[in-house]
PDB file of C-alpha atoms in Angstrom:
ATOM      1  CA  MET A   1      -9.220  18.962   3.721  1.00 71.00           C
ATOM      2  CA  ILE A   2      -5.978  17.704   2.541  1.00 84.00           C
ATOM      3  CA  LEU A   3      -7.071  14.552   0.815  1.00 88.00           C
ATOM      4  CA  ASP A   4      -8.631  16.822  -1.296  1.00 92.00           C
ATOM      5  CA  GLN A   5      -5.437  18.683  -2.204  1.00 93.00           C
ATOM      6  CA  LEU A   6      -3.866  15.151  -2.357  1.00 94.00           C
ATOM      7  CA  VAL A   7      -6.634  13.626  -4.687  1.00 96.00           C
ATOM      8  CA  ALA A   8      -5.701  17.840  -6.703  1.00 96.00           C
ATOM      9  CA  ALA A   9      -2.131  17.290  -6.757  1.00 97.00           C
ATOM     10  CA  THR A  10      -2.500  13.779  -8.183  1.00 97.00           C
ATOM     11  CA  ALA A  11      -5.265  15.066 -11.564  1.00 97.00           C
ATOM     12  CA  LYS A  12      -2.309  17.673 -12.503  1.00 97.00           C
ATOM     13  CA  ARG A  13       1.353  15.057 -11.922  1.00 98.00           C
ATOM     14  CA  VAL A  14      -1.377  12.695 -14.504  1.00 98.00           C
ATOM     15  CA  ALA A  15      -1.573  15.271 -16.919  1.00 98.00           C
ATOM     16  CA  ARG A  16       1.403  16.488 -16.801  1.00 97.00           C
ATOM     17  CA  SER A  17       2.247  12.247 -17.552  1.00 97.00           C
ATOM     18  CA  LYS A  18       0.402  12.258 -20.462  1.00 97.00           C
ATOM     19  CA  GLN A  19       1.203  14.795 -21.767  1.00 97.00           C
ATOM     20  CA  ARG A  20       5.055  13.444 -21.693  1.00 97.00           C
ATOM     21  CA  ILE A  21       3.842   9.626 -23.109  1.00 97.00           C
ATOM     22  CA  SER A  22      -0.404   8.734 -23.774  1.00 97.00           C
ATOM     23  CA  LEU A  23      -2.278   6.972 -22.244  1.00 97.00           C
ATOM     24  CA  GLU A  24      -2.475   4.353 -26.148  1.00 97.00           C
ATOM     25  CA  GLN A  25       1.523   4.537 -25.591  1.00 97.00           C
ATOM     26  CA  LEU A  26       1.026   2.838 -22.275  1.00 96.00           C
ATOM     27  CA  LYS A  27      -1.183   0.349 -23.414  1.00 96.00           C
ATOM     28  CA  GLY A  28       1.364  -0.479 -26.650  1.00 96.00           C
ATOM     29  CA  GLN A  29       3.955  -0.783 -24.410  1.00 96.00           C
ATOM     30  CA  THR A  30       2.027  -2.922 -21.445  1.00 95.00           C
ATOM     31  CA  GLU A  31       0.755  -4.934 -24.347  1.00 93.00           C
ATOM     32  CA  LYS A  32       5.045  -6.565 -24.665  1.00 90.00           C
ATOM     33  CA  LEU A  33       4.930  -7.566 -21.229  1.00 90.00           C
ATOM     34  CA  LYS A  34       4.393 -11.459 -20.235  1.00 81.00           C
ATOM     35  CA  MET A  35       1.225 -11.430 -17.855  1.00 83.00           C
ATOM     36  CA  SER A  36       0.459 -14.012 -15.523  1.00 83.00           C
ATOM     37  CA  SER A  37      -1.456 -15.779 -13.409  1.00 82.00           C
ATOM     38  CA  ALA A  38       0.598 -15.022 -10.456  1.00 85.00           C
ATOM     39  CA  ARG A  39       0.027 -12.935  -7.773  1.00 93.00           C
ATOM     40  CA  PRO A  40       2.550 -13.184  -6.231  1.00 96.00           C
ATOM     41  CA  PHE A  41       1.448 -10.187  -3.404  1.00 97.00           C
ATOM     42  CA  GLU A  42      -1.732 -11.571  -3.075  1.00 96.00           C
ATOM     43  CA  THR A  43       0.918 -15.564  -2.127  1.00 95.00           C
ATOM     44  CA  ALA A  44       2.936 -13.945   0.727  1.00 96.00           C
ATOM     45  CA  LEU A  45      -0.005 -12.611   2.700  1.00 96.00           C
ATOM     46  CA  THR A  46      -1.317 -16.115   2.903  1.00 90.00           C
ATOM     47  CA  ASN A  47      -0.335 -18.082   5.551  1.00 84.00           C
ATOM     48  CA  ASP A  48      -1.358 -17.958   9.521  1.00 80.00           C
ATOM     49  CA  ASN A  49       2.023 -16.149  10.376  1.00 88.00           C
ATOM     50  CA  MET A  50       2.187 -12.507  11.088  1.00 95.00           C
ATOM     51  CA  HIS A  51       3.196 -10.404   7.804  1.00 96.00           C
ATOM     52  CA  ILE A  52       4.563  -7.130   7.183  1.00 97.00           C
ATOM     53  CA  ILE A  53       4.250  -4.470   4.583  1.00 98.00           C
ATOM     54  CA  ALA A  54       7.301  -2.549   4.823  1.00 97.00           C
ATOM     55  CA  GLU A  55       7.335   1.155   3.902  1.00 96.00           C
ATOM     56  CA  VAL A  56       9.436   2.909   1.901  1.00 97.00           C
ATOM     57  CA  LYS A  57       8.449   6.514   1.783  1.00 95.00           C
ATOM     58  CA  LYS A  58      10.237   9.458   2.612  1.00 94.00           C
ATOM     59  CA  ALA A  59       7.915  12.694   3.985  1.00 92.00           C
ATOM     60  CA  SER A  60       4.105  12.974   4.654  1.00 87.00           C
ATOM     61  CA  PRO A  61       1.942  15.388   4.667  1.00 82.00           C
ATOM     62  CA  SER A  62       1.169  15.485   8.896  1.00 79.00           C
ATOM     63  CA  LYS A  63       4.677  15.315   9.435  1.00 82.00           C
ATOM     64  CA  GLY A  64       6.938  16.702   6.932  1.00 87.00           C
ATOM     65  CA  LEU A  65      10.273  15.270   6.455  1.00 90.00           C
ATOM     66  CA  ILE A  66      10.681  11.550   7.778  1.00 88.00           C
ATOM     67  CA  ALA A  67      14.728  10.494   5.803  1.00 82.00           C
ATOM     68  CA  GLN A  68      16.887  12.973   5.558  1.00 84.00           C
ATOM     69  CA  ASP A  69      19.259  10.394   4.248  1.00 86.00           C
ATOM     70  CA  PHE A  70      16.918   8.756   1.565  1.00 92.00           C
ATOM     71  CA  THR A  71      18.520   5.315   0.451  1.00 94.00           C
ATOM     72  CA  TYR A  72      16.058   4.073  -0.904  1.00 96.00           C
ATOM     73  CA  LEU A  73      17.308   0.733  -2.336  1.00 97.00           C
ATOM     74  CA  GLN A  74      19.235   0.382   0.521  1.00 95.00           C
ATOM     75  CA  ILE A  75      16.079   0.940   2.545  1.00 95.00           C
ATOM     76  CA  ALA A  76      14.761  -1.766   0.443  1.00 97.00           C
ATOM     77  CA  ARG A  77      17.044  -4.857  -0.012  1.00 96.00           C
ATOM     78  CA  ASP A  78      17.362  -4.513   4.294  1.00 95.00           C
ATOM     79  CA  TYR A  79      13.894  -5.091   4.407  1.00 95.00           C
ATOM     80  CA  GLU A  80      13.529  -8.078   2.906  1.00 96.00           C
ATOM     81  CA  ALA A  81      16.450  -9.534   4.714  1.00 94.00           C
ATOM     82  CA  ALA A  82      14.646  -8.715   7.573  1.00 94.00           C
ATOM     83  CA  GLY A  83      12.213 -11.267   6.419  1.00 94.00           C
ATOM     84  CA  ALA A  84       9.490  -8.677   4.839  1.00 96.00           C
ATOM     85  CA  ASN A  85       6.855 -10.124   2.891  1.00 97.00           C
ATOM     86  CA  ALA A  86       6.194  -7.423   0.889  1.00 98.00           C
ATOM     87  CA  ILE A  87       7.585  -3.759   0.164  1.00 98.00           C
ATOM     88  CA  SER A  88       5.082  -0.862  -0.174  1.00 98.00           C
ATOM     89  CA  VAL A  89       6.604   1.940  -2.685  1.00 98.00           C
ATOM     90  CA  LEU A  90       5.294   5.734  -1.877  1.00 98.00           C
ATOM     91  CA  THR A  91       4.778   7.415  -5.419  1.00 98.00           C
ATOM     92  CA  GLU A  92       3.056  10.888  -4.468  1.00 97.00           C
ATOM     93  CA  THR A  93       5.610  12.777  -5.482  1.00 96.00           C
ATOM     94  CA  ASP A  94       4.305  16.683  -4.225  1.00 95.00           C
ATOM     95  CA  TYR A  95       3.364  15.568  -0.575  1.00 94.00           C
ATOM     96  CA  PHE A  96       5.216  12.778   0.091  1.00 95.00           C
ATOM     97  CA  GLN A  97       8.669  13.254  -2.011  1.00 95.00           C
ATOM     98  CA  GLY A  98       8.169   9.742  -4.023  1.00 96.00           C
ATOM     99  CA  SER A  99       8.736   9.021  -7.191  1.00 97.00           C
ATOM    100  CA  LEU A 100       7.365   5.995  -9.889  1.00 98.00           C
ATOM    101  CA  GLU A 101      11.553   5.860 -10.056  1.00 97.00           C
ATOM    102  CA  TYR A 102      11.937   4.673  -6.596  1.00 98.00           C
ATOM    103  CA  LEU A 103       9.485   1.459  -6.947  1.00 98.00           C
ATOM    104  CA  LYS A 104      11.053   0.837 -10.453  1.00 98.00           C
ATOM    105  CA  GLU A 105      14.755   0.723  -8.897  1.00 98.00           C
ATOM    106  CA  ILE A 106      13.360  -1.172  -6.201  1.00 98.00           C
ATOM    107  CA  ALA A 107      11.171  -3.921  -7.823  1.00 98.00           C
ATOM    108  CA  GLN A 108      14.621  -4.908  -9.262  1.00 97.00           C
ATOM    109  CA  GLN A 109      16.344  -4.523  -6.897  1.00 96.00           C
ATOM    110  CA  VAL A 110      13.754  -7.706  -4.706  1.00 97.00           C
ATOM    111  CA  ASN A 111      12.589 -11.017  -4.995  1.00 97.00           C
ATOM    112  CA  ILE A 112       8.972 -10.046  -2.988  1.00 97.00           C
ATOM    113  CA  PRO A 113       6.482  -8.107  -4.356  1.00 98.00           C
ATOM    114  CA  VAL A 114       6.621  -4.369  -4.667  1.00 98.00           C
ATOM    115  CA  LEU A 115       3.352  -2.285  -4.332  1.00 98.00           C
ATOM    116  CA  ARG A 116       2.554   1.076  -6.006  1.00 98.00           C
ATOM    117  CA  LYS A 117       0.865   3.432  -2.902  1.00 98.00           C
ATOM    118  CA  ASP A 118      -0.272   6.641  -4.479  1.00 98.00           C
ATOM    119  CA  PHE A 119      -3.343   8.444  -5.271  1.00 98.00           C
ATOM    120  CA  ILE A 120      -4.753   6.271  -7.904  1.00 98.00           C
ATOM    121  CA  ILE A 121      -7.638   7.998  -9.199  1.00 98.00           C
ATOM    122  CA  ASP A 122      -7.193   7.148 -13.353  1.00 98.00           C
ATOM    123  CA  GLU A 123      -5.900   4.051 -15.196  1.00 98.00           C
ATOM    124  CA  TYR A 124      -2.725   5.605 -16.277  1.00 98.00           C
ATOM    125  CA  MET A 125      -1.515   5.167 -13.137  1.00 98.00           C
ATOM    126  CA  ILE A 126      -2.407   2.089 -13.013  1.00 98.00           C
ATOM    127  CA  TYR A 127      -0.402   1.061 -16.747  1.00 98.00           C
ATOM    128  CA  GLU A 128       2.843   3.149 -14.941  1.00 98.00           C
ATOM    129  CA  ALA A 129       2.933   0.935 -11.952  1.00 98.00           C
ATOM    130  CA  LYS A 130       2.363  -2.330 -14.225  1.00 97.00           C
ATOM    131  CA  LEU A 131       5.231  -0.972 -16.478  1.00 97.00           C
ATOM    132  CA  ALA A 132       7.371   0.234 -13.297  1.00 97.00           C
ATOM    133  CA  GLY A 133       7.236  -3.328 -12.000  1.00 97.00           C
ATOM    134  CA  ALA A 134       4.639  -3.470  -9.135  1.00 98.00           C
ATOM    135  CA  ALA A 135       2.747  -6.094  -7.908  1.00 98.00           C
ATOM    136  CA  ALA A 136       0.070  -4.670  -6.635  1.00 98.00           C
ATOM    137  CA  ILE A 137      -1.748  -1.029  -6.529  1.00 98.00           C
ATOM    138  CA  LEU A 138      -3.457   0.744  -4.102  1.00 98.00           C
ATOM    139  CA  LEU A 139      -6.932   1.315  -4.092  1.00 98.00           C
ATOM    140  CA  ILE A 140      -8.451   4.057  -1.913  1.00 97.00           C
ATOM    141  CA  VAL A 141     -12.295   4.079  -1.809  1.00 97.00           C
ATOM    142  CA  ARG A 142     -12.780   7.271  -0.309  1.00 95.00           C
ATOM    143  CA  ILE A 143     -11.824   9.395  -3.691  1.00 97.00           C
ATOM    144  CA  LEU A 144     -13.057   6.442  -5.871  1.00 98.00           C
ATOM    145  CA  THR A 145     -16.717   6.176  -6.969  1.00 97.00           C
ATOM    146  CA  PRO A 146     -18.160   2.701  -6.627  1.00 97.00           C
ATOM    147  CA  GLN A 147     -17.767   2.037 -11.010  1.00 98.00           C
ATOM    148  CA  GLN A 148     -14.193   3.458 -11.100  1.00 98.00           C
ATOM    149  CA  LEU A 149     -13.233   0.585  -7.902  1.00 98.00           C
ATOM    150  CA  ARG A 150     -14.870  -1.951  -9.870  1.00 98.00           C
ATOM    151  CA  GLN A 151     -13.189  -0.739 -12.911  1.00 98.00           C
ATOM    152  CA  TYR A 152      -9.907  -0.541 -11.893  1.00 98.00           C
ATOM    153  CA  LEU A 153     -10.326  -3.461  -9.779  1.00 98.00           C
ATOM    154  CA  LEU A 154     -10.746  -5.283 -13.532  1.00 98.00           C
ATOM    155  CA  LEU A 155      -7.658  -3.702 -14.962  1.00 98.00           C
ATOM    156  CA  ALA A 156      -5.454  -4.109 -12.480  1.00 97.00           C
ATOM    157  CA  ASP A 157      -6.588  -7.798 -12.599  1.00 96.00           C
ATOM    158  CA  GLN A 158      -6.125  -8.230 -16.326  1.00 96.00           C
ATOM    159  CA  LEU A 159      -2.793  -6.652 -15.887  1.00 96.00           C
ATOM    160  CA  GLY A 160      -1.602  -9.694 -13.822  1.00 96.00           C
ATOM    161  CA  LEU A 161      -1.852  -6.622 -11.233  1.00 97.00           C
ATOM    162  CA  SER A 162      -3.158  -7.535  -7.341  1.00 98.00           C
ATOM    163  CA  ALA A 163      -5.444  -4.946  -5.698  1.00 98.00           C
ATOM    164  CA  LEU A 164      -5.345  -3.648  -1.645  1.00 98.00           C
ATOM    165  CA  VAL A 165      -8.290  -1.674  -1.586  1.00 98.00           C
ATOM    166  CA  GLU A 166      -7.960   0.457   1.726  1.00 96.00           C
ATOM    167  CA  ALA A 167     -11.802   1.274   3.405  1.00 95.00           C
ATOM    168  CA  HIS A 168     -11.815   3.487   7.157  1.00 90.00           C
ATOM    169  CA  ASP A 169     -15.017   2.219   7.714  1.00 92.00           C
ATOM    170  CA  GLU A 170     -18.200   0.533   7.658  1.00 95.00           C
ATOM    171  CA  ASP A 171     -19.203   1.449   4.304  1.00 97.00           C
ATOM    172  CA  GLU A 172     -16.086   1.390   2.658  1.00 96.00           C
ATOM    173  CA  ILE A 173     -15.620  -1.976   3.130  1.00 97.00           C
ATOM    174  CA  LYS A 174     -18.946  -2.951   1.963  1.00 97.00           C
ATOM    175  CA  THR A 175     -18.481  -1.086  -1.209  1.00 98.00           C
ATOM    176  CA  ALA A 176     -15.224  -2.266  -1.231  1.00 98.00           C
ATOM    177  CA  LEU A 177     -16.147  -6.051  -1.183  1.00 98.00           C
ATOM    178  CA  HIS A 178     -19.443  -5.283  -3.978  1.00 98.00           C
ATOM    179  CA  ALA A 179     -17.023  -4.117  -6.236  1.00 98.00           C
ATOM    180  CA  GLY A 180     -15.063  -7.035  -5.831  1.00 97.00           C
ATOM    181  CA  ALA A 181     -12.089  -6.953  -3.589  1.00 98.00           C
ATOM    182  CA  LYS A 182      -9.528  -9.111  -2.206  1.00 97.00           C
ATOM    183  CA  ILE A 183      -7.570  -7.791  -0.508  1.00 98.00           C
ATOM    184  CA  ILE A 184      -8.296  -4.574   1.847  1.00 98.00           C
ATOM    185  CA  GLY A 185      -6.641  -2.772   3.731  1.00 97.00           C
ATOM    186  CA  VAL A 186      -8.017  -0.674   6.851  1.00 94.00           C
ATOM    187  CA  ASN A 187      -6.388   2.282   7.641  1.00 86.00           C
ATOM    188  CA  ASN A 188      -6.128   3.178  11.214  1.00 82.00           C
ATOM    189  CA  ARG A 189      -5.055   7.155   9.878  1.00 76.00           C
ATOM    190  CA  ASN A 190      -8.050   9.303   9.474  1.00 70.00           C
ATOM    191  CA  LEU A 191      -7.459  10.677   5.828  1.00 64.00           C
ATOM    192  CA  LYS A 192      -9.875  13.376   7.119  1.00 66.00           C
ATOM    193  CA  ASP A 193      -7.673  15.116   9.225  1.00 65.00           C
ATOM    194  CA  PHE A 194      -4.413  12.163   9.151  1.00 67.00           C
ATOM    195  CA  SER A 195      -5.551  11.593  13.316  1.00 71.00           C
ATOM    196  CA  VAL A 196      -4.427   7.686  13.565  1.00 73.00           C
ATOM    197  CA  ASP A 197      -6.986   5.597  16.059  1.00 77.00           C
ATOM    198  CA  PHE A 198      -4.644   2.076  16.264  1.00 76.00           C
ATOM    199  CA  GLY A 199      -8.183   0.239  17.184  1.00 83.00           C
ATOM    200  CA  ASN A 200      -9.859   0.954  14.139  1.00 88.00           C
ATOM    201  CA  SER A 201      -8.806  -2.212  12.253  1.00 91.00           C
ATOM    202  CA  ALA A 202      -9.898  -4.568  15.177  1.00 89.00           C
ATOM    203  CA  ARG A 203     -13.170  -3.019  14.878  1.00 92.00           C
ATOM    204  CA  LEU A 204     -13.719  -3.457  11.355  1.00 94.00           C
ATOM    205  CA  ARG A 205     -12.044  -6.705  11.310  1.00 94.00           C
ATOM    206  CA  GLN A 206     -15.365  -8.507  11.367  1.00 94.00           C
ATOM    207  CA  PHE A 207     -16.917  -7.434   8.309  1.00 96.00           C
ATOM    208  CA  VAL A 208     -14.707  -8.424   6.461  1.00 96.00           C
ATOM    209  CA  PRO A 209     -15.401 -12.238   5.079  1.00 96.00           C
ATOM    210  CA  ASP A 210     -12.286 -14.808   6.154  1.00 92.00           C
ATOM    211  CA  GLU A 211     -11.830 -15.403   2.634  1.00 94.00           C
ATOM    212  CA  CYS A 212      -9.913 -12.074   1.411  1.00 96.00           C
ATOM    213  CA  ILE A 213      -7.335 -10.981   3.042  1.00 97.00           C
ATOM    214  CA  PHE A 214      -7.073  -8.294   5.922  1.00 97.00           C
ATOM    215  CA  VAL A 215      -4.413  -5.299   6.202  1.00 97.00           C
ATOM    216  CA  ALA A 216      -3.924  -3.011   8.833  1.00 95.00           C
ATOM    217  CA  GLU A 217      -2.992   0.061   7.963  1.00 92.00           C
ATOM    218  CA  SER A 218      -0.693   2.911  10.293  1.00 84.00           C
ATOM    219  CA  GLY A 219      -0.439   3.186  13.643  1.00 84.00           C
ATOM    220  CA  VAL A 220       1.679  -0.361  14.264  1.00 88.00           C
ATOM    221  CA  GLN A 221       5.065   0.757  16.433  1.00 88.00           C
ATOM    222  CA  THR A 222       5.848  -2.056  18.510  1.00 88.00           C
ATOM    223  CA  ARG A 223       6.000  -5.951  19.003  1.00 91.00           C
ATOM    224  CA  LYS A 224       2.808  -5.870  21.052  1.00 91.00           C
ATOM    225  CA  ASP A 225       0.892  -3.460  19.012  1.00 91.00           C
ATOM    226  CA  THR A 226       1.234  -6.729  16.367  1.00 92.00           C
ATOM    227  CA  GLN A 227      -0.025  -9.204  18.570  1.00 91.00           C
ATOM    228  CA  THR A 228      -2.389  -7.316  19.454  1.00 90.00           C
ATOM    229  CA  LEU A 229      -3.438  -7.092  15.443  1.00 92.00           C
ATOM    230  CA  GLN A 230      -3.154 -11.357  15.600  1.00 93.00           C
ATOM    231  CA  GLN A 231      -5.209 -11.618  19.108  1.00 91.00           C
ATOM    232  CA  ASN A 232      -7.926  -9.715  17.120  1.00 91.00           C
ATOM    233  CA  GLY A 233      -7.534 -12.155  13.418  1.00 92.00           C
ATOM    234  CA  ILE A 234      -5.020  -9.524  11.681  1.00 94.00           C
ATOM    235  CA  THR A 235      -1.860 -11.090  10.552  1.00 94.00           C
ATOM    236  CA  VAL A 236      -0.652  -8.294   8.161  1.00 96.00           C
ATOM    237  CA  ALA A 237       0.550  -5.127   9.495  1.00 96.00           C
ATOM    238  CA  LEU A 238       1.674  -2.376   7.207  1.00 96.00           C
ATOM    239  CA  VAL A 239       4.176  -0.559   8.421  1.00 94.00           C
ATOM    240  CA  GLY A 240       5.262   3.322   7.167  1.00 89.00           C
ATOM    241  CA  GLU A 241       6.581   6.020   9.690  1.00 88.00           C
ATOM    242  CA  THR A 242       8.050   3.121  12.390  1.00 91.00           C
ATOM    243  CA  LEU A 243      10.186   1.683  10.440  1.00 93.00           C
ATOM    244  CA  MET A 244      11.103   4.195   8.202  1.00 92.00           C
ATOM    245  CA  ARG A 245      12.322   6.080  11.093  1.00 90.00           C
ATOM    246  CA  SER A 246      14.025   3.482  13.226  1.00 90.00           C
ATOM    247  CA  ASN A 247      17.937   3.076  13.703  1.00 86.00           C
ATOM    248  CA  ASN A 248      17.349  -0.891  12.674  1.00 91.00           C
ATOM    249  CA  LYS A 249      15.195  -1.425  10.169  1.00 90.00           C
ATOM    250  CA  THR A 250      15.804  -5.039  10.424  1.00 91.00           C
ATOM    251  CA  GLU A 251      15.231  -5.651  13.882  1.00 93.00           C
ATOM    252  CA  LEU A 252      12.282  -3.813  14.098  1.00 94.00           C
ATOM    253  CA  VAL A 253      10.784  -6.270  11.002  1.00 94.00           C
ATOM    254  CA  GLN A 254      12.102  -8.885  12.783  1.00 93.00           C
ATOM    255  CA  GLN A 255      10.500  -8.186  15.788  1.00 93.00           C
ATOM    256  CA  LEU A 256       7.443  -6.561  14.383  1.00 94.00           C
ATOM    257  CA  LYS A 257       7.034 -10.829  13.093  1.00 93.00           C
ATOM    258  CA  GLU A 258       7.575 -12.495  16.024  1.00 88.00           C
ATOM    259  CA  PRO A 259       4.680 -14.800  16.494  1.00 80.00           C
ATOM    260  CA  ILE A 260       2.062 -15.418  19.941  1.00 76.00           C
ATOM    261  CA  ALA A 261       3.700 -16.060  22.873  1.00 67.00           C
ATOM    262  CA  ILE A 262       1.515 -19.041  23.591  1.00 54.00           C
ATOM    263  CA  ASP A 263       0.885 -20.025  27.519  1.00 48.00           C
ATOM    264  CA  GLN A 264       2.722 -23.754  28.149  1.00 40.00           C
ATOM    265  CA  SER A 265       1.072 -22.727  32.349  1.00 39.00           C
TER     266      SER A 265
END
């Protein structure tokens, strides 16, 4: 299963990173940072409008190379100018051809919050995210034990980071809520075989309380899709491949954010 391969590759990557810089060194560096109680990622996604988390992604395991000309800084600036509410940056190196350096540079160039999207399986990666300038991290229920999930949520909060907790079914949502998740993303992509079911988020919306931010992940392609989400009580979507393949990313972000037309008849 591809998810197992991703986790195994991540474990090797973290081990290599620890040989260069120890966990204690990372902790020491974060202690020098100014912590804040503000959570810009959550604030950016909170109101009744449609919100777009626009993703910067070079490749994927299912589609291969997505962006031959990967001008990630310009892409991020275009997203911000178009009105994206936050930016997701793939930092997984082996299968997505991402980099923590991409996130670090983007975070320095834009004024909207940046999410580290990776397969976080070690607290080391959370400290890395903080030092790179991330405002939020992705935590995937399927690859963590309930104890790990609780610990990582607590650590993220201590470091001033928000956490988007990704689930794929009702049981994973219950696990996320029990661990204390405040932002829950439902992935329309099945991480076992990478097939996409756009209706998954709409079906599972009922299991997430209103006080939590709900994010639909994967499968969003058109304005009709985001309006369908809104009709199902979903006002946040993470959009990756569709935006990365678009020749006019600015226009597409604006279209995806358009409100539902109100029938005046």
